[in-house]
Amino acid sequence: MAAAVFRPPIFHPLPKPAPARRAMTTASYSAAPATVDCASTSQRWRKLPVLLFDVMDTLVRDPFYNDVPAFFQMSMKELLAQKHPTAWVEFEKGLIDENELARKFFKDGRPLDLEDLGDNSVCTPSFSLEFPDHISAHHWAGSAFDDNRGLKRCMIRGYSYVDGIDALLQSLKHKNYEVHAFTNYPIWYMMIEEKLRLSKYLSWTFCSCLIGKRKPAADCYTEVLHHLGVEPSSCIFVDDRMTNVEAAKDAGMIGLHFRNADALKQDLISLGIEITISENA
């Protein structure tokens, strides 16, 4: 019997390239209409610019840097020294599933012990998680990460919105901007979605496990632009890693380095983005 090939389920399929449309200048962004489907002309008018957000440590706290070392009872330096150099990258690109990640996690070849669930005193979840019905059970069952007390639960507990980001995303939604995730992350993005419902504000369109490419590779940005069907200058990309921001600028996008929500708000306003956040938000 042929070996099964892992193909992660697509949460939000990539959009088809949009037809050509009249260019909009930066000055016209705030006056541009919201997206409207025009069946009679097959033209799709969009409010530009399109906003592209990295997720981890830009929108959502990344548990890897604090919670995961504690889970393994290691320092971050020890964890980085012992983990396999390419396994996580392969997982992020959708090339391996989490069972294979469990087998390859440590570079000395020792698999994660299914019975050794780490230090759960720092990772015990305070809620019950139910995954969406459309996710096949084999993607989650039978792995070193799947136990209620295991690493995945540790990750889930650590996911939270970065301070101030929830209100900022709500404002962009209110103003009808087109917003996409453009992030390096594995199939576990579904766990973020299940806990935080990030899709209230954006589409998980350009997740590395879905498109098979990772930032800051140049072809990753090319792929995004191809599917969006807009000029690079009509895209604003936000990331906490300057390397990824510089690659976006090299692709012709407007790149913003994320520092905190307040600074990002001011950066976006300076580009003409409409943002209104109440003092009590």
Short mmCIF file of C-alpha atoms in Angstrom, two decimals:
data_model
loop_
_atom_site.label_atom_id
_atom_site.label_comp_id
_atom_site.label_asym_id
_atom_site.label_seq_id
_atom_site.Cartn_x
_atom_site.Cartn_y
_atom_site.Cartn_z
CA MET A 1 0.00 0.00 0.00
CA ALA A 2 1.35 3.40 -0.98
CA ALA A 3 2.31 5.73 1.86
CA ALA A 4 -0.24 8.40 2.64
CA VAL A 5 0.65 11.93 1.65
CA PHE A 6 -0.23 14.64 4.17
CA ARG A 7 -2.32 17.41 2.66
CA PRO A 8 -3.57 19.92 5.23
CA PRO A 9 -7.20 20.97 4.82
CA ILE A 10 -7.65 24.46 3.44
CA PHE A 11 -9.54 26.67 5.86
CA HIS A 12 -9.98 29.59 3.45
CA PRO A 13 -9.10 28.78 -0.19
CA LEU A 14 -6.85 31.13 -2.07
CA PRO A 15 -8.78 33.69 -4.08
CA LYS A 16 -8.61 33.67 -7.84
CA PRO A 17 -6.62 36.51 -9.38
CA ALA A 18 -8.90 39.52 -9.74
CA PRO A 19 -9.44 41.16 -13.15
CA ALA A 20 -7.74 44.41 -14.02
CA ARG A 21 -9.22 47.48 -12.41
CA ARG A 22 -8.66 51.19 -12.32
CA ALA A 23 -5.67 52.10 -10.16
CA MET A 24 -6.25 53.99 -6.94
CA THR A 25 -3.68 56.32 -5.48
CA THR A 26 -2.75 56.46 -1.81
CA ALA A 27 -4.71 59.68 -1.51
CA SER A 28 -7.84 57.95 -2.75
CA TYR A 29 -7.69 55.02 -0.28
CA SER A 30 -9.95 56.60 2.31
CA ALA A 31 -12.58 57.46 -0.29
CA ALA A 32 -12.49 54.09 -2.06
CA PRO A 33 -15.69 52.01 -1.98
CA ALA A 34 -15.95 48.74 -0.10
CA THR A 35 -15.76 45.48 -2.05
CA VAL A 36 -18.81 45.03 -4.29
CA ASP A 37 -19.50 42.11 -6.59
CA CYS A 38 -20.64 43.33 -10.03
CA ALA A 39 -21.98 40.26 -11.81
CA SER A 40 -22.90 42.18 -14.94
CA THR A 41 -19.34 43.31 -15.60
CA SER A 42 -17.38 40.61 -13.73
CA GLN A 43 -15.47 43.46 -12.15
CA ARG A 44 -14.76 43.49 -8.43
CA TRP A 45 -14.26 46.89 -6.87
CA ARG A 46 -12.14 46.81 -3.76
CA LYS A 47 -11.25 49.21 -1.04
CA LEU A 48 -7.50 49.63 -1.25
CA PRO A 49 -4.95 49.12 0.10
CA VAL A 50 -5.16 45.47 1.01
CA LEU A 51 -3.78 44.84 4.49
CA LEU A 52 -1.55 41.81 5.10
CA PHE A 53 -0.67 40.83 8.66
CA ASP A 54 1.84 38.47 10.10
CA VAL A 55 0.15 36.65 12.99
CA MET A 56 2.59 35.44 15.62
CA ASP A 57 3.83 38.23 17.91
CA THR A 58 2.12 40.74 15.62
CA LEU A 59 -1.53 39.88 16.22
CA VAL A 60 -1.25 36.90 18.57
CA ARG A 61 1.18 36.15 21.38
CA ASP A 62 3.55 33.33 20.40
CA PRO A 63 3.78 30.73 23.19
CA PHE A 64 6.91 29.17 21.70
CA TYR A 65 9.31 31.61 23.28
CA ASN A 66 8.01 31.40 26.85
CA ASP A 67 5.61 28.54 27.42
CA VAL A 68 7.22 25.79 25.33
CA PRO A 69 10.67 25.87 27.01
CA ALA A 70 8.90 25.67 30.38
CA PHE A 71 6.86 22.75 29.09
CA PHE A 72 10.05 20.84 28.27
CA GLN A 73 11.72 22.12 31.47
CA MET A 74 14.50 23.67 29.40
CA SER A 75 15.82 27.14 28.77
CA MET A 76 15.19 28.58 25.32
CA LYS A 77 18.90 28.20 24.56
CA GLU A 78 18.76 24.50 25.46
CA LEU A 79 15.61 23.94 23.42
CA LEU A 80 17.04 25.62 20.32
CA ALA A 81 20.23 23.58 20.68
CA GLN A 82 18.35 20.29 20.85
CA LYS A 83 15.49 20.68 18.39
CA HIS A 84 15.81 19.48 14.80
CA PRO A 85 17.02 22.32 12.53
CA THR A 86 14.43 21.85 9.77
CA ALA A 87 11.49 19.89 11.23
CA TRP A 88 9.48 22.93 12.31
CA VAL A 89 10.08 24.66 8.97
CA GLU A 90 8.83 21.54 7.18
CA PHE A 91 5.79 21.49 9.46
CA GLU A 92 5.10 25.15 8.72
CA LYS A 93 5.25 24.48 4.98
CA GLY A 94 2.82 21.56 5.25
CA LEU A 95 5.45 19.04 4.14
CA ILE A 96 5.08 16.87 7.24
CA ASP A 97 2.23 16.24 9.66
CA GLU A 98 2.44 16.50 13.43
CA ASN A 99 3.16 12.77 13.86
CA GLU A 100 6.27 13.19 11.71
CA LEU A 101 7.14 16.35 13.63
CA ALA A 102 6.97 14.34 16.86
CA ARG A 103 9.41 11.81 15.42
CA LYS A 104 11.81 14.49 14.16
CA PHE A 105 11.46 17.15 16.84
CA PHE A 106 14.84 16.52 18.47
CA LYS A 107 17.84 16.60 16.17
CA ASP A 108 19.52 13.63 17.89
CA GLY A 109 16.71 11.49 16.50
CA ARG A 110 14.97 10.61 19.74
CA PRO A 111 11.19 10.90 19.33
CA LEU A 112 8.97 12.74 21.73
CA ASP A 113 7.86 10.22 24.35
CA LEU A 114 4.10 9.87 24.17
CA GLU A 115 4.04 9.31 27.93
CA ASP A 116 6.35 12.21 28.79
CA LEU A 117 4.00 15.16 28.66
CA GLY A 118 6.35 17.76 30.04
CA ASP A 119 5.66 20.17 32.89
CA ASN A 120 1.90 20.55 32.80
CA SER A 121 1.81 22.74 35.88
CA VAL A 122 2.47 25.71 33.57
CA CYS A 123 0.25 24.53 30.74
CA THR A 124 -2.97 23.12 32.17
CA PRO A 125 -5.82 24.54 30.05
CA SER A 126 -8.70 26.30 31.75
CA PHE A 127 -11.21 25.65 28.96
CA SER A 128 -12.54 22.85 26.77
CA LEU A 129 -11.56 22.93 23.09
CA GLU A 130 -13.70 21.50 20.29
CA PHE A 131 -12.27 21.47 16.79
CA PRO A 132 -14.39 22.36 13.73
CA ASP A 133 -16.39 19.48 12.23
CA HIS A 134 -14.66 19.77 8.86
CA ILE A 135 -11.23 18.87 10.30
CA SER A 136 -10.46 15.20 9.73
CA ALA A 137 -9.84 13.32 12.96
CA HIS A 138 -6.56 11.82 11.73
CA HIS A 139 -4.98 15.28 11.66
CA TRP A 140 -5.32 15.51 15.43
CA ALA A 141 -5.51 12.01 16.88
CA GLY A 142 -2.69 9.66 17.76
CA SER A 143 0.19 12.10 18.06
CA ALA A 144 2.54 13.17 20.81
CA PHE A 145 0.86 16.56 20.78
CA ASP A 146 -2.76 15.47 21.07
CA ASP A 147 -3.12 14.60 24.74
CA ASN A 148 -5.28 16.92 26.84
CA ARG A 149 -2.22 17.64 28.96
CA GLY A 150 0.23 17.80 26.07
CA LEU A 151 2.17 20.35 24.09
CA LYS A 152 -0.74 21.42 21.88
CA ARG A 153 -2.78 22.30 24.95
CA CYS A 154 0.18 24.25 26.25
CA MET A 155 0.25 26.20 22.97
CA ILE A 156 -3.50 26.82 23.04
CA ARG A 157 -3.36 28.19 26.55
CA GLY A 158 -0.63 30.63 25.49
CA TYR A 159 -2.49 32.09 22.50
CA SER A 160 -3.94 35.54 23.19
CA TYR A 161 -4.30 38.79 21.29
CA VAL A 162 -1.34 41.13 21.50
CA ASP A 163 -2.34 44.13 23.63
CA GLY A 164 -4.48 46.60 21.67
CA ILE A 165 -4.68 44.51 18.50
CA ASP A 166 -8.25 43.31 18.94
CA ALA A 167 -9.56 46.90 18.93
CA LEU A 168 -7.39 47.86 15.96
CA LEU A 169 -8.64 44.92 13.89
CA GLN A 170 -12.21 45.74 14.86
CA SER A 171 -11.73 49.27 13.53
CA LEU A 172 -10.34 48.01 10.22
CA LYS A 173 -13.30 45.65 9.90
CA HIS A 174 -15.70 48.51 10.62
CA LYS A 175 -14.08 50.51 7.80
CA ASN A 176 -14.45 47.59 5.37
CA TYR A 177 -10.78 46.99 4.65
CA GLU A 178 -9.71 43.73 3.03
CA VAL A 179 -7.44 41.99 5.55
CA HIS A 180 -5.48 38.75 5.17
CA ALA A 181 -3.15 36.73 7.35
CA PHE A 182 0.27 36.37 5.71
CA THR A 183 2.09 34.20 8.20
CA ASN A 184 4.57 31.38 8.68
CA TYR A 185 2.62 28.82 10.69
CA PRO A 186 1.64 25.14 10.50
CA ILE A 187 -1.79 23.52 10.55
CA TRP A 188 -2.01 24.58 14.20
CA TYR A 189 -3.31 27.92 12.97
CA MET A 190 -6.67 26.19 13.34
CA MET A 191 -6.09 26.10 17.09
CA ILE A 192 -5.57 29.87 17.10
CA GLU A 193 -8.76 30.29 15.10
CA GLU A 194 -10.75 28.05 17.41
CA LYS A 195 -9.67 29.96 20.51
CA LEU A 196 -9.52 33.58 19.28
CA ARG A 197 -11.82 33.54 16.21
CA LEU A 198 -9.36 35.67 14.28
CA SER A 199 -11.47 35.15 11.17
CA LYS A 200 -13.85 37.76 12.57
CA TYR A 201 -11.32 40.24 11.25
CA LEU A 202 -9.33 38.58 8.47
CA SER A 203 -9.01 35.58 6.17
CA TRP A 204 -6.36 32.93 6.82
CA THR A 205 -5.51 33.16 3.14
CA PHE A 206 -1.72 33.11 3.09
CA CYS A 207 -0.67 30.71 5.81
CA SER A 208 2.58 28.94 4.95
CA CYS A 209 1.11 25.45 5.46
CA LEU A 210 -1.52 26.26 2.81
CA ILE A 211 0.66 27.89 0.16
CA GLY A 212 3.80 25.79 0.78
CA LYS A 213 6.06 28.84 1.01
CA ARG A 214 7.55 30.84 3.88
CA LYS A 215 8.61 34.42 4.36
CA PRO A 216 11.03 35.95 3.58
CA ALA A 217 11.44 33.97 0.35
CA ALA A 218 10.82 36.29 -2.61
CA ASP A 219 8.49 33.81 -4.34
CA CYS A 220 6.25 33.83 -1.26
CA TYR A 221 5.47 37.52 -1.80
CA THR A 222 5.09 36.96 -5.54
CA GLU A 223 2.51 34.23 -4.83
CA VAL A 224 0.52 36.55 -2.59
CA LEU A 225 0.48 39.36 -5.15
CA HIS A 226 -0.54 36.96 -7.92
CA HIS A 227 -3.56 35.71 -6.00
CA LEU A 228 -4.62 39.15 -4.80
CA GLY A 229 -4.41 40.60 -8.29
CA VAL A 230 -3.37 44.07 -7.11
CA GLU A 231 -0.30 46.21 -7.59
CA PRO A 232 2.38 45.70 -4.90
CA SER A 233 2.04 49.35 -3.88
CA SER A 234 -1.59 48.65 -3.04
CA CYS A 235 -0.57 46.25 -0.26
CA ILE A 236 0.45 47.16 3.27
CA PHE A 237 2.35 44.38 5.03
CA VAL A 238 2.88 44.32 8.81
CA ASP A 239 5.34 42.02 10.60
CA ASP A 240 7.35 42.03 13.81
CA ARG A 241 10.42 40.67 11.98
CA MET A 242 12.32 43.28 10.05
CA THR A 243 13.71 40.65 7.65
CA ASN A 244 10.18 39.91 6.45
CA VAL A 245 9.33 43.62 6.23
CA GLU A 246 12.40 44.30 4.07
CA ALA A 247 11.47 41.41 1.77
CA ALA A 248 7.98 42.91 1.38
CA LYS A 249 9.51 46.26 0.45
CA ASP A 250 11.76 44.51 -2.08
CA ALA A 251 8.58 43.07 -3.62
CA GLY A 252 7.16 46.59 -3.94
CA MET A 253 4.78 46.45 -0.98
CA ILE A 254 4.51 49.04 1.76
CA GLY A 255 6.19 47.41 4.74
CA LEU A 256 5.59 48.30 8.38
CA HIS A 257 7.65 46.96 11.26
CA PHE A 258 5.36 46.03 14.15
CA ARG A 259 6.44 47.29 17.58
CA ASN A 260 3.14 47.66 19.42
CA ALA A 261 -0.51 48.37 18.60
CA ASP A 262 -0.32 52.11 19.34
CA ALA A 263 2.68 52.61 17.07
CA LEU A 264 1.04 50.55 14.33
CA LYS A 265 -2.11 52.62 14.58
CA GLN A 266 -0.10 55.81 14.02
CA ASP A 267 1.82 54.24 11.13
CA LEU A 268 -1.42 53.22 9.43
CA ILE A 269 -3.03 56.61 9.97
CA SER A 270 0.03 58.27 8.42
CA LEU A 271 -0.63 56.17 5.30
CA GLY A 272 -4.23 57.37 5.09
CA ILE A 273 -5.86 54.31 6.67
CA GLU A 274 -9.15 55.12 8.41
CA ILE A 275 -8.97 54.08 12.04
CA THR A 276 -11.28 55.08 14.83
CA ILE A 277 -10.73 53.45 18.20
CA SER A 278 -12.65 54.62 21.24
CA GLU A 279 -10.77 55.53 24.39
CA ASN A 280 -12.44 52.66 26.21
CA ALA A 281 -11.67 50.03 23.58
#
